[in-house]
Amino acid sequence: MKIAVLLSSYNGEKYLGEQLDSLINQSLRPSQIIIRDDGSTDGTFAILDKYCQEYDFISYEKGENLRPARSFMELIRKAPDADYYALCDQDDVWFRDKLKRAVLMLQKEDENQALLYCGRFILTDEKLNPLESEVSSLYSYTDFAHSLLYTTAPGCTMVFNARARDYIIRYDMNKEYVIIHDSIIHKVVAMFGKVILDEEPMMYYRQHGSNEIGLDGNIIKANIKRISRFLGGKSRKIRSKTAQSLINVYGSDCPKDKLDLLECVAFYEIDSNYQRRLLKDKCFKVAGINYVLFKVLVLLRYI
């Protein structure tokens, strides 16, 4: 069994060694740790050279600065054949059994289909002191309908099988619309296979102020930031644009029931029937303020 851990580094000298140690010390050690550096200018390369010399299953290549989403998609696209692929951020710390637990849960499913494992995490400060936060509990949806509209799971928790990778690499981020890789991965696997959520935290998700992609531990602040992103900037209409791009790439192969949902999100602006369905269909419903926000954004045609 081959397990490839895919890590994108960028100016990671402060925390990278600690994360690599947690990968090396996994109870189920990865077959390969493949690192793509996204244009670091600090001491990251000295750390990578040290670990590559000491461990023959660690390798890295230098790349141009693509930012996290494209860097990770490049890693996935160029990765050698493996049974499982795990995405990894440079500044977190994995619990010893993270890979083992993920693989065991995936092996319980029919591996002829695309499979994706997503897990809970413990949000911490830069010194790995746990923060009081309910953010991890927000990542609760594994079905396709909810994946089209709501935040699903951070990429750093994801492990997927080879069949899932076959579908994922069909999505070319240089041609299609998307802001972040983990969003596309979750949607694609939910479209063609199965997403599995592990309720047991298996990693520390470090927040330190320099995260390329980070979280706010305060749910109220996080929701305020989410609203401001919707009302302007790159996040405006991100969901409908992403749905349109998924139709472009996978439409001819997409199961009919999933394609109906895609079209509903993609074309609600120009078809009032789709808009009404978004507002009323229970498959899109969630509890709490997020659902109220969602309805407002649909009426404003901002999703």
mmCIF file of C-alpha atoms in Angstrom:
data_model
loop_
_atom_site.group_PDB
_atom_site.id
_atom_site.type_symbol
_atom_site.label_atom_id
_atom_site.label_comp_id
_atom_site.label_asym_id
_atom_site.label_seq_id
_atom_site.Cartn_x
_atom_site.Cartn_y
_atom_site.Cartn_z
ATOM 1 C CA MET A 1 0.000 0.000 0.000
ATOM 2 C CA LYS A 2 1.373 3.386 -1.056
ATOM 3 C CA ILE A 3 0.470 6.611 0.722
ATOM 4 C CA ALA A 4 1.704 9.944 -0.628
ATOM 5 C CA VAL A 5 1.620 13.052 1.547
ATOM 6 C CA LEU A 6 1.510 16.218 -0.567
ATOM 7 C CA LEU A 7 2.813 19.377 1.110
ATOM 8 C CA SER A 8 3.028 22.896 -0.319
ATOM 9 C CA SER A 9 5.628 25.054 1.444
ATOM 10 C CA TYR A 10 6.114 28.803 1.379
ATOM 11 C CA ASN A 11 8.419 30.702 3.744
ATOM 12 C CA GLY A 12 7.784 27.997 6.294
ATOM 13 C CA GLU A 13 11.030 27.920 8.242
ATOM 14 C CA LYS A 14 9.380 28.675 11.593
ATOM 15 C CA TYR A 15 7.069 25.640 11.765
ATOM 16 C CA LEU A 16 7.998 23.297 8.899
ATOM 17 C CA GLY A 17 10.367 21.072 10.875
ATOM 18 C CA GLU A 18 7.760 20.381 13.545
ATOM 19 C CA GLN A 19 5.219 19.379 10.920
ATOM 20 C CA LEU A 20 7.683 17.123 9.082
ATOM 21 C CA ASP A 21 8.523 15.414 12.369
ATOM 22 C CA SER A 22 4.839 14.679 12.921
ATOM 23 C CA LEU A 23 4.643 13.109 9.435
ATOM 24 C CA ILE A 24 7.752 10.987 9.930
ATOM 25 C CA ASN A 25 6.418 9.744 13.276
ATOM 26 C CA GLN A 26 3.047 8.616 11.946
ATOM 27 C CA SER A 27 2.034 5.146 13.178
ATOM 28 C CA LEU A 28 1.313 4.410 9.514
ATOM 29 C CA ARG A 29 4.295 6.084 7.887
ATOM 30 C CA PRO A 30 3.717 7.545 4.419
ATOM 31 C CA SER A 31 5.495 5.917 1.501
ATOM 32 C CA GLN A 32 6.405 9.355 0.180
ATOM 33 C CA ILE A 33 6.341 12.932 1.391
ATOM 34 C CA ILE A 34 6.336 15.100 -1.721
ATOM 35 C CA ILE A 35 6.861 18.825 -1.263
ATOM 36 C CA ARG A 36 6.397 21.604 -3.760
ATOM 37 C CA ASP A 37 7.916 24.890 -2.625
ATOM 38 C CA ASP A 38 5.886 27.841 -3.816
ATOM 39 C CA GLY A 39 8.694 30.379 -4.134
ATOM 40 C CA SER A 40 10.139 30.652 -0.613
ATOM 41 C CA THR A 41 12.660 33.378 0.177
ATOM 42 C CA ASP A 42 13.521 32.417 3.772
ATOM 43 C CA GLY A 43 15.373 29.435 5.229
ATOM 44 C CA THR A 44 12.837 26.838 4.054
ATOM 45 C CA PHE A 45 15.256 25.187 1.595
ATOM 46 C CA ALA A 46 17.874 24.522 4.272
ATOM 47 C CA ILE A 47 15.231 22.649 6.283
ATOM 48 C CA LEU A 48 14.036 20.704 3.247
ATOM 49 C CA ASP A 49 17.594 19.762 2.277
ATOM 50 C CA LYS A 50 18.269 18.479 5.793
ATOM 51 C CA TYR A 51 15.174 16.260 5.871
ATOM 52 C CA CYS A 52 15.659 14.984 2.313
ATOM 53 C CA GLN A 53 19.216 13.930 3.123
ATOM 54 C CA GLU A 54 18.096 12.119 6.259
ATOM 55 C CA TYR A 55 14.955 10.450 4.877
ATOM 56 C CA ASP A 56 14.917 8.979 1.387
ATOM 57 C CA PHE A 57 11.100 9.051 1.172
ATOM 58 C CA ILE A 58 11.026 12.861 1.392
ATOM 59 C CA SER A 59 11.550 14.882 -1.779
ATOM 60 C CA TYR A 60 10.899 18.426 -2.933
ATOM 61 C CA GLU A 61 10.988 20.634 -5.979
ATOM 62 C CA LYS A 62 11.159 24.394 -6.327
ATOM 63 C CA GLY A 63 8.348 26.088 -8.189
ATOM 64 C CA GLU A 64 7.099 29.529 -9.103
ATOM 65 C CA ASN A 65 4.711 31.246 -6.731
ATOM 66 C CA LEU A 66 1.262 29.923 -7.650
ATOM 67 C CA ARG A 67 -0.408 30.533 -4.262
ATOM 68 C CA PRO A 68 -1.859 27.632 -2.223
ATOM 69 C CA ALA A 69 -4.737 26.466 -4.424
ATOM 70 C CA ARG A 70 -2.776 26.085 -7.643
ATOM 71 C CA SER A 71 0.293 24.817 -5.824
ATOM 72 C CA PHE A 72 -1.691 21.962 -4.268
ATOM 73 C CA MET A 73 -3.451 21.150 -7.526
ATOM 74 C CA GLU A 74 -0.056 21.007 -9.224
ATOM 75 C CA LEU A 75 1.119 18.586 -6.531
ATOM 76 C CA ILE A 76 -1.915 16.367 -7.051
ATOM 77 C CA ARG A 77 -1.540 16.439 -10.830
ATOM 78 C CA LYS A 78 2.180 15.558 -10.820
ATOM 79 C CA ALA A 79 2.155 13.075 -7.928
ATOM 80 C CA PRO A 80 3.255 9.496 -8.702
ATOM 81 C CA ASP A 81 0.743 6.674 -8.500
ATOM 82 C CA ALA A 82 -0.355 5.815 -4.973
ATOM 83 C CA ASP A 83 -3.286 4.176 -3.240
ATOM 84 C CA TYR A 84 -3.985 7.227 -1.063
ATOM 85 C CA TYR A 85 -3.065 10.901 -1.130
ATOM 86 C CA ALA A 86 -3.042 13.179 1.924
ATOM 87 C CA LEU A 87 -2.865 16.968 1.725
ATOM 88 C CA CYS A 88 -0.680 18.700 4.282
ATOM 89 C CA ASP A 89 -0.055 22.303 5.354
ATOM 90 C CA GLN A 90 3.433 23.291 6.470
ATOM 91 C CA ASP A 91 2.536 24.797 9.830
ATOM 92 C CA ASP A 92 0.188 22.270 11.460
ATOM 93 C CA VAL A 93 0.996 19.202 13.571
ATOM 94 C CA TRP A 94 -0.600 15.816 12.924
ATOM 95 C CA PHE A 95 -1.515 13.385 15.667
ATOM 96 C CA ARG A 96 0.360 10.110 15.485
ATOM 97 C CA ASP A 97 -2.579 8.051 14.182
ATOM 98 C CA LYS A 98 -3.960 10.560 11.665
ATOM 99 C CA LEU A 99 -2.988 8.667 8.501
ATOM 100 C CA LYS A 100 -3.751 5.267 9.970
ATOM 101 C CA ARG A 101 -7.225 6.313 11.061
ATOM 102 C CA ALA A 102 -7.994 7.929 7.702
ATOM 103 C CA VAL A 103 -6.885 4.891 5.694
ATOM 104 C CA LEU A 104 -8.806 2.468 7.916
ATOM 105 C CA MET A 105 -11.992 4.487 7.457
ATOM 106 C CA LEU A 106 -11.506 4.645 3.682
ATOM 107 C CA GLN A 107 -10.827 0.915 3.475
ATOM 108 C CA LYS A 108 -14.266 0.192 4.922
ATOM 109 C CA GLU A 109 -15.847 1.643 1.778
ATOM 110 C CA ASP A 110 -16.081 0.420 -1.806
ATOM 111 C CA GLU A 111 -12.774 1.641 -3.190
ATOM 112 C CA ASN A 112 -13.910 1.314 -6.783
ATOM 113 C CA GLN A 113 -15.578 4.681 -6.202
ATOM 114 C CA ALA A 114 -14.001 8.054 -5.464
ATOM 115 C CA LEU A 115 -13.505 8.423 -1.701
ATOM 116 C CA LEU A 116 -12.544 11.393 0.447
ATOM 117 C CA TYR A 117 -11.781 11.432 4.165
ATOM 118 C CA CYS A 118 -12.209 14.739 6.027
ATOM 119 C CA GLY A 119 -11.501 15.166 9.709
ATOM 120 C CA ARG A 120 -12.057 17.443 12.657
ATOM 121 C CA PHE A 121 -9.181 19.476 14.051
ATOM 122 C CA ILE A 122 -8.166 21.404 17.143
ATOM 123 C CA LEU A 123 -7.635 25.094 16.454
ATOM 124 C CA THR A 124 -4.522 26.407 18.253
ATOM 125 C CA ASP A 125 -2.395 29.504 18.587
ATOM 126 C CA GLU A 126 1.149 29.613 17.229
ATOM 127 C CA LYS A 127 2.474 27.704 20.262
ATOM 128 C CA LEU A 128 -0.110 24.922 19.803
ATOM 129 C CA ASN A 129 -2.180 26.024 22.765
ATOM 130 C CA PRO A 130 -5.777 25.003 21.980
ATOM 131 C CA LEU A 131 -8.176 27.870 21.351
ATOM 132 C CA GLU A 132 -11.748 27.871 22.586
ATOM 133 C CA SER A 133 -13.539 27.622 19.269
ATOM 134 C CA GLU A 134 -16.516 25.930 17.667
ATOM 135 C CA VAL A 135 -15.154 26.479 14.160
ATOM 136 C CA SER A 136 -14.335 22.812 13.590
ATOM 137 C CA SER A 137 -17.963 21.860 14.244
ATOM 138 C CA LEU A 138 -19.065 23.984 11.272
ATOM 139 C CA TYR A 139 -17.508 21.494 8.866
ATOM 140 C CA SER A 140 -20.293 18.933 8.976
ATOM 141 C CA TYR A 141 -21.591 18.353 5.456
ATOM 142 C CA THR A 142 -20.625 15.426 3.261
ATOM 143 C CA ASP A 143 -23.420 15.499 0.660
ATOM 144 C CA PHE A 144 -23.213 17.139 -2.740
ATOM 145 C CA ALA A 145 -26.006 19.708 -2.323
ATOM 146 C CA HIS A 146 -24.469 21.279 0.775
ATOM 147 C CA SER A 147 -20.968 21.158 -0.722
ATOM 148 C CA LEU A 148 -22.150 23.502 -3.474
ATOM 149 C CA LEU A 149 -23.144 26.214 -1.002
ATOM 150 C CA TYR A 150 -21.401 25.908 2.349
ATOM 151 C CA THR A 151 -17.878 25.602 3.689
ATOM 152 C CA THR A 152 -17.040 21.928 3.868
ATOM 153 C CA ALA A 153 -13.609 20.872 5.166
ATOM 154 C CA PRO A 154 -10.076 22.302 5.183
ATOM 155 C CA GLY A 155 -7.725 20.660 2.702
ATOM 156 C CA CYS A 156 -5.212 19.914 5.458
ATOM 157 C CA THR A 157 -7.578 17.261 6.859
ATOM 158 C CA MET A 158 -8.175 15.537 3.504
ATOM 159 C CA VAL A 159 -7.094 12.050 2.435
ATOM 160 C CA PHE A 160 -8.440 10.589 -0.805
ATOM 161 C CA ASN A 161 -8.001 7.460 -2.880
ATOM 162 C CA ALA A 162 -6.596 6.990 -6.383
ATOM 163 C CA ARG A 163 -10.036 6.928 -7.970
ATOM 164 C CA ALA A 164 -10.785 10.347 -6.475
ATOM 165 C CA ARG A 165 -7.509 11.704 -7.842
ATOM 166 C CA ASP A 166 -8.489 10.561 -11.345
ATOM 167 C CA TYR A 167 -11.511 12.853 -11.192
ATOM 168 C CA ILE A 168 -9.761 15.735 -9.394
ATOM 169 C CA ILE A 169 -6.956 16.172 -11.935
ATOM 170 C CA ARG A 170 -9.484 16.696 -14.726
ATOM 171 C CA TYR A 171 -10.175 20.126 -13.229
ATOM 172 C CA ASP A 172 -7.702 22.633 -14.662
ATOM 173 C CA MET A 173 -7.514 25.657 -12.384
ATOM 174 C CA ASN A 174 -5.728 27.605 -15.102
ATOM 175 C CA LYS A 175 -8.840 27.374 -17.275
ATOM 176 C CA GLU A 176 -11.720 27.038 -14.837
ATOM 177 C CA TYR A 177 -12.996 29.206 -12.005
ATOM 178 C CA VAL A 178 -12.198 28.400 -8.398
ATOM 179 C CA ILE A 179 -10.619 30.199 -5.466
ATOM 180 C CA ILE A 180 -9.428 27.304 -3.313
ATOM 181 C CA HIS A 181 -8.499 23.689 -4.007
ATOM 182 C CA ASP A 182 -10.203 21.983 -1.065
ATOM 183 C CA SER A 183 -13.581 23.308 -2.179
ATOM 184 C CA ILE A 184 -13.234 21.715 -5.610
ATOM 185 C CA ILE A 185 -11.905 18.427 -4.222
ATOM 186 C CA HIS A 186 -14.881 18.066 -1.873
ATOM 187 C CA LYS A 187 -17.405 18.884 -4.598
ATOM 188 C CA VAL A 188 -15.858 16.542 -7.162
ATOM 189 C CA VAL A 189 -15.726 13.557 -4.807
ATOM 190 C CA ALA A 190 -19.262 14.234 -3.521
ATOM 191 C CA MET A 191 -20.361 14.300 -7.161
ATOM 192 C CA PHE A 192 -18.880 10.947 -8.138
ATOM 193 C CA GLY A 193 -18.300 9.056 -4.916
ATOM 194 C CA LYS A 194 -18.479 9.420 -1.151
ATOM 195 C CA VAL A 195 -17.184 11.878 1.441
ATOM 196 C CA ILE A 196 -16.506 10.554 4.942
ATOM 197 C CA LEU A 197 -16.316 12.816 8.008
ATOM 198 C CA ASP A 198 -14.256 11.749 11.023
ATOM 199 C CA GLU A 199 -15.650 13.341 14.182
ATOM 200 C CA GLU A 200 -12.429 12.691 16.129
ATOM 201 C CA PRO A 201 -9.826 15.497 15.841
ATOM 202 C CA MET A 202 -6.582 14.185 14.396
ATOM 203 C CA MET A 203 -4.458 17.312 14.089
ATOM 204 C CA TYR A 204 -3.583 20.715 15.485
ATOM 205 C CA TYR A 205 -4.584 23.483 13.061
ATOM 206 C CA ARG A 206 -2.168 26.253 13.922
ATOM 207 C CA GLN A 207 -3.163 29.922 13.573
ATOM 208 C CA HIS A 208 -0.266 32.355 13.717
ATOM 209 C CA GLY A 209 -1.141 35.471 11.760
ATOM 210 C CA SER A 210 0.921 34.502 8.714
ATOM 211 C CA ASN A 211 -1.246 31.641 7.491
ATOM 212 C CA GLU A 212 -1.698 31.608 3.734
ATOM 213 C CA ILE A 213 -5.198 30.328 4.493
ATOM 214 C CA GLY A 214 -6.459 30.628 8.041
ATOM 215 C CA LEU A 215 -9.532 30.526 10.239
ATOM 216 C CA ASP A 216 -11.014 32.878 12.785
ATOM 217 C CA GLY A 217 -11.720 31.094 16.040
ATOM 218 C CA ASN A 218 -14.625 33.418 16.796
ATOM 219 C CA ILE A 219 -17.721 32.279 14.902
ATOM 220 C CA ILE A 220 -19.328 35.749 14.953
ATOM 221 C CA LYS A 221 -16.200 37.363 13.503
ATOM 222 C CA ALA A 222 -15.919 34.558 10.974
ATOM 223 C CA ASN A 223 -19.497 35.167 9.814
ATOM 224 C CA ILE A 224 -18.897 38.920 9.518
ATOM 225 C CA LYS A 225 -15.849 38.248 7.354
ATOM 226 C CA ARG A 226 -17.880 35.806 5.275
ATOM 227 C CA ILE A 227 -20.606 38.393 4.649
ATOM 228 C CA SER A 228 -18.075 41.043 3.614
ATOM 229 C CA ARG A 229 -16.479 38.590 1.173
ATOM 230 C CA PHE A 230 -19.872 37.866 -0.374
ATOM 231 C CA LEU A 231 -20.721 41.518 -0.867
ATOM 232 C CA GLY A 232 -17.580 42.304 -2.813
ATOM 233 C CA GLY A 233 -14.290 40.992 -4.037
ATOM 234 C CA LYS A 234 -13.498 37.555 -5.394
ATOM 235 C CA SER A 235 -16.097 35.719 -3.302
ATOM 236 C CA ARG A 236 -19.049 37.445 -4.937
ATOM 237 C CA LYS A 237 -21.009 34.840 -6.892
ATOM 238 C CA ILE A 238 -18.273 32.294 -6.218
ATOM 239 C CA ARG A 239 -20.766 29.452 -5.810
ATOM 240 C CA SER A 240 -22.622 29.998 -9.064
ATOM 241 C CA LYS A 241 -19.352 30.519 -10.966
ATOM 242 C CA THR A 242 -17.871 27.352 -9.469
ATOM 243 C CA ALA A 243 -21.001 25.365 -10.339
ATOM 244 C CA GLN A 244 -20.768 26.592 -13.925
ATOM 245 C CA SER A 245 -17.132 25.506 -14.102
ATOM 246 C CA LEU A 246 -18.021 22.044 -12.771
ATOM 247 C CA ILE A 247 -20.612 21.701 -15.513
ATOM 248 C CA ASN A 248 -17.963 22.699 -18.069
ATOM 249 C CA VAL A 249 -15.578 19.999 -16.868
ATOM 250 C CA TYR A 250 -17.811 17.145 -15.707
ATOM 251 C CA GLY A 251 -21.259 17.839 -17.146
ATOM 252 C CA SER A 252 -21.290 14.982 -19.643
ATOM 253 C CA ASP A 253 -20.302 12.443 -16.948
ATOM 254 C CA CYS A 254 -22.162 13.904 -13.977
ATOM 255 C CA PRO A 255 -24.994 11.750 -12.560
ATOM 256 C CA LYS A 256 -28.382 13.215 -13.501
ATOM 257 C CA ASP A 257 -29.467 14.035 -9.941
ATOM 258 C CA LYS A 258 -26.172 15.834 -9.271
ATOM 259 C CA LEU A 259 -26.337 17.697 -12.569
ATOM 260 C CA ASP A 260 -29.793 19.005 -11.630
ATOM 261 C CA LEU A 261 -28.335 20.457 -8.426
ATOM 262 C CA LEU A 262 -25.391 21.951 -10.296
ATOM 263 C CA GLU A 263 -27.669 23.670 -12.791
ATOM 264 C CA CYS A 264 -29.813 24.994 -9.977
ATOM 265 C CA VAL A 265 -26.831 26.782 -8.391
ATOM 266 C CA ALA A 266 -25.207 27.728 -11.704
ATOM 267 C CA PHE A 267 -28.235 29.308 -13.387
ATOM 268 C CA TYR A 268 -30.501 30.571 -10.603
ATOM 269 C CA GLU A 269 -29.833 34.174 -11.700
ATOM 270 C CA ILE A 270 -31.496 33.653 -15.056
ATOM 271 C CA ASP A 271 -34.156 31.088 -14.114
ATOM 272 C CA SER A 272 -36.657 31.940 -11.374
ATOM 273 C CA ASN A 273 -37.593 28.259 -10.966
ATOM 274 C CA TYR A 274 -34.043 27.501 -9.904
ATOM 275 C CA GLN A 275 -34.063 30.474 -7.543
ATOM 276 C CA ARG A 276 -37.267 29.257 -5.867
ATOM 277 C CA ARG A 277 -35.783 25.800 -5.499
ATOM 278 C CA LEU A 278 -32.692 27.202 -3.782
ATOM 279 C CA LEU A 279 -34.931 29.029 -1.336
ATOM 280 C CA LYS A 280 -37.267 26.118 -0.590
ATOM 281 C CA ASP A 281 -35.563 22.776 -1.248
ATOM 282 C CA LYS A 282 -34.702 21.037 2.025
ATOM 283 C CA CYS A 283 -31.543 19.507 0.557
ATOM 284 C CA PHE A 284 -29.886 22.952 0.830
ATOM 285 C CA LYS A 285 -31.078 23.720 4.354
ATOM 286 C CA VAL A 286 -28.841 24.151 7.402
ATOM 287 C CA ALA A 287 -29.521 25.270 10.946
ATOM 288 C CA GLY A 288 -28.851 28.742 12.272
ATOM 289 C CA ILE A 289 -27.777 32.094 10.903
ATOM 290 C CA ASN A 290 -25.962 30.655 7.874
ATOM 291 C CA TYR A 291 -29.253 29.597 6.321
ATOM 292 C CA VAL A 292 -30.749 33.061 6.817
ATOM 293 C CA LEU A 293 -27.646 34.576 5.240
ATOM 294 C CA PHE A 294 -27.871 32.115 2.359
ATOM 295 C CA LYS A 295 -31.500 33.062 1.585
ATOM 296 C CA VAL A 296 -30.661 36.757 1.620
ATOM 297 C CA LEU A 297 -27.761 36.181 -0.770
ATOM 298 C CA VAL A 298 -29.937 34.137 -3.129
ATOM 299 C CA LEU A 299 -32.500 36.938 -3.238
ATOM 300 C CA LEU A 300 -29.708 39.432 -3.908
ATOM 301 C CA ARG A 301 -28.253 37.063 -6.529
ATOM 302 C CA TYR A 302 -24.874 37.067 -4.787
ATOM 303 C CA ILE A 303 -24.127 33.382 -4.238
#
